[in-house]
Amino acid sequence: WGTCWFKVELSIPSAWAGREVHFVWESDGEGMVWRDAQPVQGLTKEGEKTSYILTSSLKETEPHSLTLYVELACNGLFGAGKGSMIAPPDPDRRFTLSKAELVVFNRDVYELLVDLEILLDMAQLLGEENQRSFQALYAANQIVNVCDVTDPSTFPAARDLAAAIFRQRNGESQHTIHAVGHCHIDSAWLWPYEETIRKCARSWVTVVRLMECNPELTFACSQLRLISVLWQAQQFEWVRSWYPGLYAQIQDFVAKGQFIPVGGTWVEMDGNLPSGESMVRQFLQGQRFFQEQFGQICSEFWLPDTFGYSAQLPQLMRGCGIRRFLTQKLSWNLVNTFPHHTFFWEGIDGSRVLTHFPPGDSYGMHGRVEEMLKTVKNNKDKGRVNHSALLFGFGDGGGGPTQKMLDRMKRMSDTDGLPRVQMSTPDRLFSVLEKESSQLCTWVGELFLELHNGTYTTQAQIKKGNRECERILHDIEVLSTLAVARGGAFKYPASQLQRLWRLLLLNQFHDVLPGSCIQLVVEDALQYYTEIRRAGTQLQEEAVQSLCRELLQPKAGSAESILVLNTLPWERTEVVSRSGPAGTETLALVTVPSMGYAIVREPLLPPQPVAVRKQEDGSITMENGVIAVCLDMMGRLTSLRLVGSERESVPDGCYANQFALFDDVPLYWDAWDVMDYHLETRKPVTTLLKPLEITLAGGLRGSASFSLQIGKSSTLTQEIILDATCPYLRFLTQVEWKEAHKFLKVEFPVQVRSTNATYEIQFGHLQRPTHWNTSWDWARFEVWAHKWLDLSEHGFGVALLNDCKYGASAHGNVLSLSL
């Protein structure tokens, strides 16, 4: 991830007067040309950018000798892997400079070649039944006959033949394509966060150069804040000192309406896993940034590349001033073809947003005839709307539009036989679609991507860090708000909280939180979580000290007491533990009001203590007056019932808390995918290392623990806990994971019959089928949930809760959590 600097001294021959002169640079590492201490051109062989235009027509007054610097990165457009696009970085990979030349560029030949490319594509792709394909073919043939490659004077006549075809106009009913330049840059993926700053600079400086020569070019930029998001405080100053001139140029083109900020969120986050509060903060921080920097908020939510979209998003968008949504990711569905490209999307509360999927099913088009024809042919809403988007430019690793893409589309702006192509903006497109929207269909509920289901589980430490840090920030804000409301000298830690929130939001980028990134990014992400925990613990302590200072002062003669805080909005009665001076653990049953505190001097006595008994067959029973359970020697639940009810939750002959191991060998996307056929490889985990033993004999808490071997070299230890008065059983699980291409789940078959299971999502819940009647049903063999999933019938149900997992499923009567 280092860069090398080349000093390039150029001397242009006087004989090249009047000629277009380029500096050509070809390397398999990404590069940046610097001139007069400013970045002037990104260089990426994979992005078809290998030259910097020194002059379009060399004049006597222009400098003929000059010095450039080229910064060459030790990574390509897609990182530094070898052998496959998604290979991890190879520390032994070498990057080579293969060409550095000063050349005369023959613009006439280039234009003629673009003419021929468009004509030949029309001839091949319009089909034998279309007379325009023959007109294009014969025109191309005539050009070949007229053009003498050794005689430039024949070129104008050849170009006139092409122009005659391109000048023939379309009828009024022709479909209009709104072409918008784009450059999708992943904040981190096959490269670390820091490299993204250079990728942004290389891509955006190239766009600025193109805008100077093509005033019609529009460019939608959804990651503009990256240059100021990645490194706050001193490193933000460092970035700004690197590219201040570029940032000023971008602001000029924003003012002109060519460089268009879109998105509305802090980063292009994962669309499933962040909590509701996190999603609100994504919009809050993003919209605030756009308002401060450019004097406007975004009216479009732009999220082209995340792995599904929560049914709560329409409500959140509308609450943040956004009525329009653009993505294309559902074109990646492995099973079912999504039935629309332009439609209204309705969320769980009835909120609706106008949604558009570019029918070309890509955010990285190249302006080819084939792409224009696909955009029209593939459009699922023909007859309802007659406009659609085409996003062009190299993406994922950056790159963006090229001059050749623009030149292709100029020839197709209004050419009979092809859709009408116009440079446009997201606002212009959606404004037209809104006028045409009277007959559009409505899709209700989640936009579930039938692919990449493994991202709900991949990189367990990242998932755990996200959930823990969301909880920490929630608690800090509750306690700090209460401290402020109480009065006194406490100052709400707004700036510190914003810094921590932005670290968390950054880690929710759609290749970081899902775990589909290289190890270097995982290490960065875990460091950020560590920092949130460290700083968050301090802020929480300060708020508690201010809020409860008098209560924390021991009074002479009073018995020792415990202060217990509840940051949730309902009263809770629970067993709490605290460590004694000798490391011993003391338990107490306490009741704490909603968003309040309780001082515990004499703990409550439970109405019924927990009873734990070992049976002759080695099984263990636990009961607390609310629920009663029976566990076999392997820690599996053979019985779970509500006391006072005859209802048994575990079916006869079945085991709940059953661990199962599956083979995990996807077709290609290793960190992303788990395929449906993994379900055929289920192997129950039955190798016992340490049988179930009682660890706490009852009273306020009863528990038992056991250990299993998983696969060849992994181990699992679990403590099963039942507290006094508690209506649920807890499973504290530790896994030492050393398996490769394996998938561990825990299963709970329950004696409940329902055609739908309920899953928690952001600020609400969603029902999904427990059967596989249709292809839409079985494509959801692995789904995501937040803190719980529930299977209920009238009057009875069982819920499975978790504190750090997202992958889940409910098929038939089996609730399953992916570990």
mmCIF file of N, CA and C in Angstrom, residues 349-422:
data_model
loop_
_atom_site.group_PDB
_atom_site.id
_atom_site.type_symbol
_atom_site.label_atom_id
_atom_site.label_comp_id
_atom_site.label_asym_id
_atom_site.label_seq_id
_atom_site.Cartn_x
_atom_site.Cartn_y
_atom_site.Cartn_z
ATOM 1 N N ASP A 349 -44.561 1.059 7.688
ATOM 2 C CA ASP A 349 -45.569 1.983 8.228
ATOM 3 C C ASP A 349 -46.441 2.583 7.136
ATOM 4 N N GLY A 350 -46.214 2.176 5.878
ATOM 5 C CA GLY A 350 -46.979 2.732 4.763
ATOM 6 C C GLY A 350 -46.290 3.865 4.035
ATOM 7 N N SER A 351 -45.118 4.307 4.521
ATOM 8 C CA SER A 351 -44.362 5.354 3.812
ATOM 9 C C SER A 351 -43.938 4.832 2.443
ATOM 10 N N ARG A 352 -44.011 5.712 1.423
ATOM 11 C CA ARG A 352 -43.640 5.292 0.069
ATOM 12 C C ARG A 352 -42.580 6.225 -0.504
ATOM 13 N N VAL A 353 -41.650 5.619 -1.275
ATOM 14 C CA VAL A 353 -40.649 6.409 -1.995
ATOM 15 C C VAL A 353 -40.612 5.931 -3.444
ATOM 16 N N LEU A 354 -40.400 6.879 -4.366
ATOM 17 C CA LEU A 354 -40.259 6.532 -5.775
ATOM 18 C C LEU A 354 -38.882 5.907 -5.973
ATOM 19 N N THR A 355 -38.867 4.695 -6.525
ATOM 20 C CA THR A 355 -37.634 3.910 -6.610
ATOM 21 C C THR A 355 -37.311 3.595 -8.060
ATOM 22 N N HIS A 356 -36.033 3.710 -8.395
ATOM 23 C CA HIS A 356 -35.588 3.412 -9.765
ATOM 24 C C HIS A 356 -34.358 2.524 -9.738
ATOM 25 N N PHE A 357 -34.424 1.426 -10.476
ATOM 26 C CA PHE A 357 -33.268 0.573 -10.738
ATOM 27 C C PHE A 357 -32.866 0.825 -12.191
ATOM 28 N N PRO A 358 -31.668 1.343 -12.483
ATOM 29 C CA PRO A 358 -31.273 1.498 -13.889
ATOM 30 C C PRO A 358 -31.433 0.167 -14.627
ATOM 31 N N PRO A 359 -32.215 0.115 -15.703
ATOM 32 C CA PRO A 359 -32.526 -1.170 -16.344
ATOM 33 C C PRO A 359 -31.314 -1.870 -16.963
ATOM 34 N N GLY A 360 -30.217 -1.142 -17.141
ATOM 35 C CA GLY A 360 -28.996 -1.800 -17.618
ATOM 36 C C GLY A 360 -28.355 -2.661 -16.550
ATOM 37 N N ASP A 361 -28.914 -2.618 -15.324
ATOM 38 C CA ASP A 361 -28.481 -3.463 -14.202
ATOM 39 C C ASP A 361 -27.005 -3.278 -13.864
ATOM 40 N N SER A 362 -26.555 -2.027 -13.846
ATOM 41 C CA SER A 362 -25.149 -1.758 -13.529
ATOM 42 C C SER A 362 -25.005 -0.302 -13.128
ATOM 43 N N TYR A 363 -23.963 -0.010 -12.326
ATOM 44 C CA TYR A 363 -23.617 1.388 -12.056
ATOM 45 C C TYR A 363 -22.269 1.715 -12.704
ATOM 46 N N GLY A 364 -21.799 0.842 -13.621
ATOM 47 C CA GLY A 364 -20.514 1.059 -14.265
ATOM 48 C C GLY A 364 -20.571 0.824 -15.762
ATOM 49 N N MET A 365 -21.506 1.493 -16.451
ATOM 50 C CA MET A 365 -21.634 1.350 -17.909
ATOM 51 C C MET A 365 -20.501 2.085 -18.622
ATOM 52 N N HIS A 366 -20.289 1.738 -19.902
ATOM 53 C CA HIS A 366 -19.202 2.334 -20.679
ATOM 54 C C HIS A 366 -19.694 3.122 -21.891
ATOM 55 N N GLY A 367 -21.011 3.332 -21.974
ATOM 56 C CA GLY A 367 -21.544 4.134 -23.072
ATOM 57 C C GLY A 367 -21.583 3.395 -24.393
ATOM 58 N N ARG A 368 -21.689 2.057 -24.371
ATOM 59 C CA ARG A 368 -21.717 1.266 -25.599
ATOM 60 C C ARG A 368 -23.149 1.130 -26.126
ATOM 61 N N VAL A 369 -23.256 0.888 -27.437
ATOM 62 C CA VAL A 369 -24.563 0.665 -28.061
ATOM 63 C C VAL A 369 -25.292 -0.488 -27.365
ATOM 64 N N GLU A 370 -24.564 -1.550 -27.080
ATOM 65 C CA GLU A 370 -25.142 -2.732 -26.445
ATOM 66 C C GLU A 370 -25.826 -2.382 -25.128
ATOM 67 N N GLU A 371 -25.222 -1.471 -24.361
ATOM 68 C CA GLU A 371 -25.790 -1.085 -23.065
ATOM 69 C C GLU A 371 -27.061 -0.267 -23.237
ATOM 70 N N MET A 372 -27.082 0.588 -24.270
ATOM 71 C CA MET A 372 -28.289 1.391 -24.524
ATOM 72 C C MET A 372 -29.459 0.482 -24.923
ATOM 73 N N LEU A 373 -29.176 -0.486 -25.768
ATOM 74 C CA LEU A 373 -30.238 -1.394 -26.207
ATOM 75 C C LEU A 373 -30.719 -2.270 -25.057
ATOM 76 N N LYS A 374 -29.794 -2.703 -24.193
ATOM 77 C CA LYS A 374 -30.192 -3.501 -23.027
ATOM 78 C C LYS A 374 -31.063 -2.680 -22.087
ATOM 79 N N THR A 375 -30.730 -1.415 -21.911
ATOM 80 C CA THR A 375 -31.497 -0.543 -21.016
ATOM 81 C C THR A 375 -32.955 -0.484 -21.437
ATOM 82 N N VAL A 376 -33.195 -0.427 -22.752
ATOM 83 C CA VAL A 376 -34.575 -0.367 -23.248
ATOM 84 C C VAL A 376 -35.234 -1.743 -23.193
ATOM 85 N N LYS A 377 -34.529 -2.764 -23.714
ATOM 86 C CA LYS A 377 -35.102 -4.111 -23.805
ATOM 87 C C LYS A 377 -35.390 -4.692 -22.430
ATOM 88 N N ASN A 378 -34.517 -4.434 -21.469
ATOM 89 C CA ASN A 378 -34.594 -5.051 -20.148
ATOM 90 C C ASN A 378 -35.592 -4.356 -19.233
ATOM 91 N N ASN A 379 -36.038 -3.161 -19.604
ATOM 92 C CA ASN A 379 -36.901 -2.350 -18.744
ATOM 93 C C ASN A 379 -38.215 -3.084 -18.462
ATOM 94 N N LYS A 380 -38.473 -3.357 -17.179
ATOM 95 C CA LYS A 380 -39.668 -4.129 -16.796
ATOM 96 C C LYS A 380 -40.920 -3.248 -16.737
ATOM 97 N N ASP A 381 -40.764 -1.944 -16.915
ATOM 98 C CA ASP A 381 -41.920 -1.051 -16.771
ATOM 99 C C ASP A 381 -42.190 -0.269 -18.049
ATOM 100 N N LYS A 382 -41.964 -0.927 -19.192
ATOM 101 C CA LYS A 382 -42.317 -0.318 -20.482
ATOM 102 C C LYS A 382 -43.814 0.003 -20.491
ATOM 103 N N GLY A 383 -44.137 1.135 -21.073
ATOM 104 C CA GLY A 383 -45.546 1.516 -21.131
ATOM 105 C C GLY A 383 -45.975 2.338 -19.942
ATOM 106 N N ARG A 384 -45.352 2.087 -18.774
ATOM 107 C CA ARG A 384 -45.679 2.891 -17.594
ATOM 108 C C ARG A 384 -44.819 4.154 -17.539
ATOM 109 N N VAL A 385 -43.517 3.990 -17.854
ATOM 110 C CA VAL A 385 -42.607 5.141 -17.917
ATOM 111 C C VAL A 385 -41.752 5.008 -19.169
ATOM 112 N N ASN A 386 -41.263 6.145 -19.666
ATOM 113 C CA ASN A 386 -40.471 6.133 -20.905
ATOM 114 C C ASN A 386 -39.105 6.779 -20.693
ATOM 115 N N HIS A 387 -38.635 6.797 -19.438
ATOM 116 C CA HIS A 387 -37.332 7.374 -19.117
ATOM 117 C C HIS A 387 -36.618 6.445 -18.151
ATOM 118 N N SER A 388 -35.301 6.366 -18.265
ATOM 119 C CA SER A 388 -34.535 5.542 -17.330
ATOM 120 C C SER A 388 -33.111 6.081 -17.224
ATOM 121 N N ALA A 389 -32.412 5.608 -16.192
ATOM 122 C CA ALA A 389 -31.049 6.078 -15.922
ATOM 123 C C ALA A 389 -30.019 5.127 -16.495
ATOM 124 N N LEU A 390 -28.880 5.695 -16.860
ATOM 125 C CA LEU A 390 -27.696 4.918 -17.227
ATOM 126 C C LEU A 390 -26.507 5.565 -16.520
ATOM 127 N N LEU A 391 -25.900 4.829 -15.598
ATOM 128 C CA LEU A 391 -24.750 5.334 -14.853
ATOM 129 C C LEU A 391 -23.485 4.823 -15.532
ATOM 130 N N PHE A 392 -22.622 5.746 -15.961
ATOM 131 C CA PHE A 392 -21.435 5.319 -16.710
ATOM 132 C C PHE A 392 -20.161 5.747 -15.994
ATOM 133 N N GLY A 393 -19.160 4.902 -16.098
ATOM 134 C CA GLY A 393 -17.876 5.167 -15.451
ATOM 135 C C GLY A 393 -17.370 3.913 -14.765
ATOM 136 N N PHE A 394 -16.048 3.745 -14.706
ATOM 137 C CA PHE A 394 -15.476 2.618 -13.983
ATOM 138 C C PHE A 394 -15.758 2.792 -12.501
ATOM 139 N N GLY A 395 -16.075 1.671 -11.814
ATOM 140 C CA GLY A 395 -16.468 1.778 -10.426
ATOM 141 C C GLY A 395 -15.919 0.684 -9.542
ATOM 142 N N ASP A 396 -16.365 0.678 -8.295
ATOM 143 C CA ASP A 396 -15.933 -0.180 -7.185
ATOM 144 C C ASP A 396 -14.573 0.267 -6.659
ATOM 145 N N GLY A 397 -13.559 0.196 -7.532
ATOM 146 C CA GLY A 397 -12.239 0.668 -7.122
ATOM 147 C C GLY A 397 -11.953 2.079 -7.588
ATOM 148 N N GLY A 398 -12.989 2.772 -8.051
ATOM 149 C CA GLY A 398 -12.789 4.119 -8.577
ATOM 150 C C GLY A 398 -12.539 4.093 -10.069
ATOM 151 N N GLY A 399 -12.070 5.199 -10.595
ATOM 152 C CA GLY A 399 -11.813 5.313 -12.031
ATOM 153 C C GLY A 399 -12.699 6.352 -12.670
ATOM 154 N N GLY A 400 -14.023 6.062 -12.710
ATOM 155 C CA GLY A 400 -14.975 7.027 -13.226
ATOM 156 C C GLY A 400 -15.059 7.069 -14.740
ATOM 157 N N PRO A 401 -15.731 8.100 -15.288
ATOM 158 C CA PRO A 401 -15.958 8.199 -16.733
ATOM 159 C C PRO A 401 -14.666 8.450 -17.508
ATOM 160 N N THR A 402 -14.727 8.177 -18.809
ATOM 161 C CA THR A 402 -13.613 8.484 -19.720
ATOM 162 C C THR A 402 -14.136 9.322 -20.874
ATOM 163 N N GLN A 403 -13.193 9.950 -21.600
ATOM 164 C CA GLN A 403 -13.566 10.751 -22.763
ATOM 165 C C GLN A 403 -14.235 9.887 -23.829
ATOM 166 N N LYS A 404 -13.767 8.657 -23.987
ATOM 167 C CA LYS A 404 -14.345 7.794 -25.023
ATOM 168 C C LYS A 404 -15.808 7.482 -24.716
ATOM 169 N N MET A 405 -16.152 7.282 -23.445
ATOM 170 C CA MET A 405 -17.557 7.051 -23.090
ATOM 171 C C MET A 405 -18.413 8.229 -23.520
ATOM 172 N N LEU A 406 -17.923 9.444 -23.246
ATOM 173 C CA LEU A 406 -18.675 10.644 -23.619
ATOM 174 C C LEU A 406 -18.808 10.764 -25.131
ATOM 175 N N ASP A 407 -17.730 10.458 -25.851
ATOM 176 C CA ASP A 407 -17.764 10.581 -27.314
ATOM 177 C C ASP A 407 -18.716 9.567 -27.934
ATOM 178 N N ARG A 408 -18.784 8.377 -27.351
ATOM 179 C CA ARG A 408 -19.758 7.397 -27.857
ATOM 180 C C ARG A 408 -21.179 7.930 -27.710
ATOM 181 N N MET A 409 -21.476 8.466 -26.520
ATOM 182 C CA MET A 409 -22.862 8.874 -26.246
ATOM 183 C C MET A 409 -23.255 10.132 -27.003
ATOM 184 N N LYS A 410 -22.265 10.997 -27.330
ATOM 185 C CA LYS A 410 -22.577 12.169 -28.160
ATOM 186 C C LYS A 410 -23.135 11.727 -29.511
ATOM 187 N N ARG A 411 -22.612 10.641 -30.049
ATOM 188 C CA ARG A 411 -23.075 10.143 -31.348
ATOM 189 C C ARG A 411 -24.452 9.502 -31.253
ATOM 190 N N MET A 412 -24.850 9.136 -30.021
ATOM 191 C CA MET A 412 -26.149 8.470 -29.847
ATOM 192 C C MET A 412 -27.188 9.398 -29.238
ATOM 193 N N SER A 413 -26.916 10.699 -29.188
ATOM 194 C CA SER A 413 -27.817 11.604 -28.473
ATOM 195 C C SER A 413 -29.231 11.562 -29.044
ATOM 196 N N ASP A 414 -29.343 11.468 -30.371
ATOM 197 C CA ASP A 414 -30.674 11.358 -30.984
ATOM 198 C C ASP A 414 -30.510 10.740 -32.364
ATOM 199 N N THR A 415 -30.188 9.449 -32.381
ATOM 200 C CA THR A 415 -29.920 8.735 -33.633
ATOM 201 C C THR A 415 -31.008 7.708 -33.871
ATOM 202 N N ASP A 416 -31.655 7.790 -35.004
ATOM 203 C CA ASP A 416 -32.745 6.881 -35.339
ATOM 204 C C ASP A 416 -32.306 5.420 -35.177
ATOM 205 N N GLY A 417 -33.168 4.630 -34.517
ATOM 206 C CA GLY A 417 -32.851 3.220 -34.296
ATOM 207 C C GLY A 417 -32.280 2.943 -32.921
ATOM 208 N N LEU A 418 -31.795 3.989 -32.253
ATOM 209 C CA LEU A 418 -31.244 3.848 -30.896
ATOM 210 C C LEU A 418 -32.066 4.696 -29.935
ATOM 211 N N PRO A 419 -32.099 4.323 -28.657
ATOM 212 C CA PRO A 419 -32.786 5.198 -27.692
ATOM 213 C C PRO A 419 -32.117 6.565 -27.638
ATOM 214 N N ARG A 420 -32.903 7.568 -27.296
ATOM 215 C CA ARG A 420 -32.369 8.913 -27.151
ATOM 216 C C ARG A 420 -31.508 8.967 -25.879
ATOM 217 N N VAL A 421 -30.290 9.491 -25.994
ATOM 218 C CA VAL A 421 -29.368 9.542 -24.857
ATOM 219 C C VAL A 421 -29.056 10.996 -24.551
ATOM 220 N N GLN A 422 -29.323 11.422 -23.312
ATOM 221 C CA GLN A 422 -29.017 12.798 -22.940
ATOM 222 C C GLN A 422 -28.272 12.826 -21.609
#
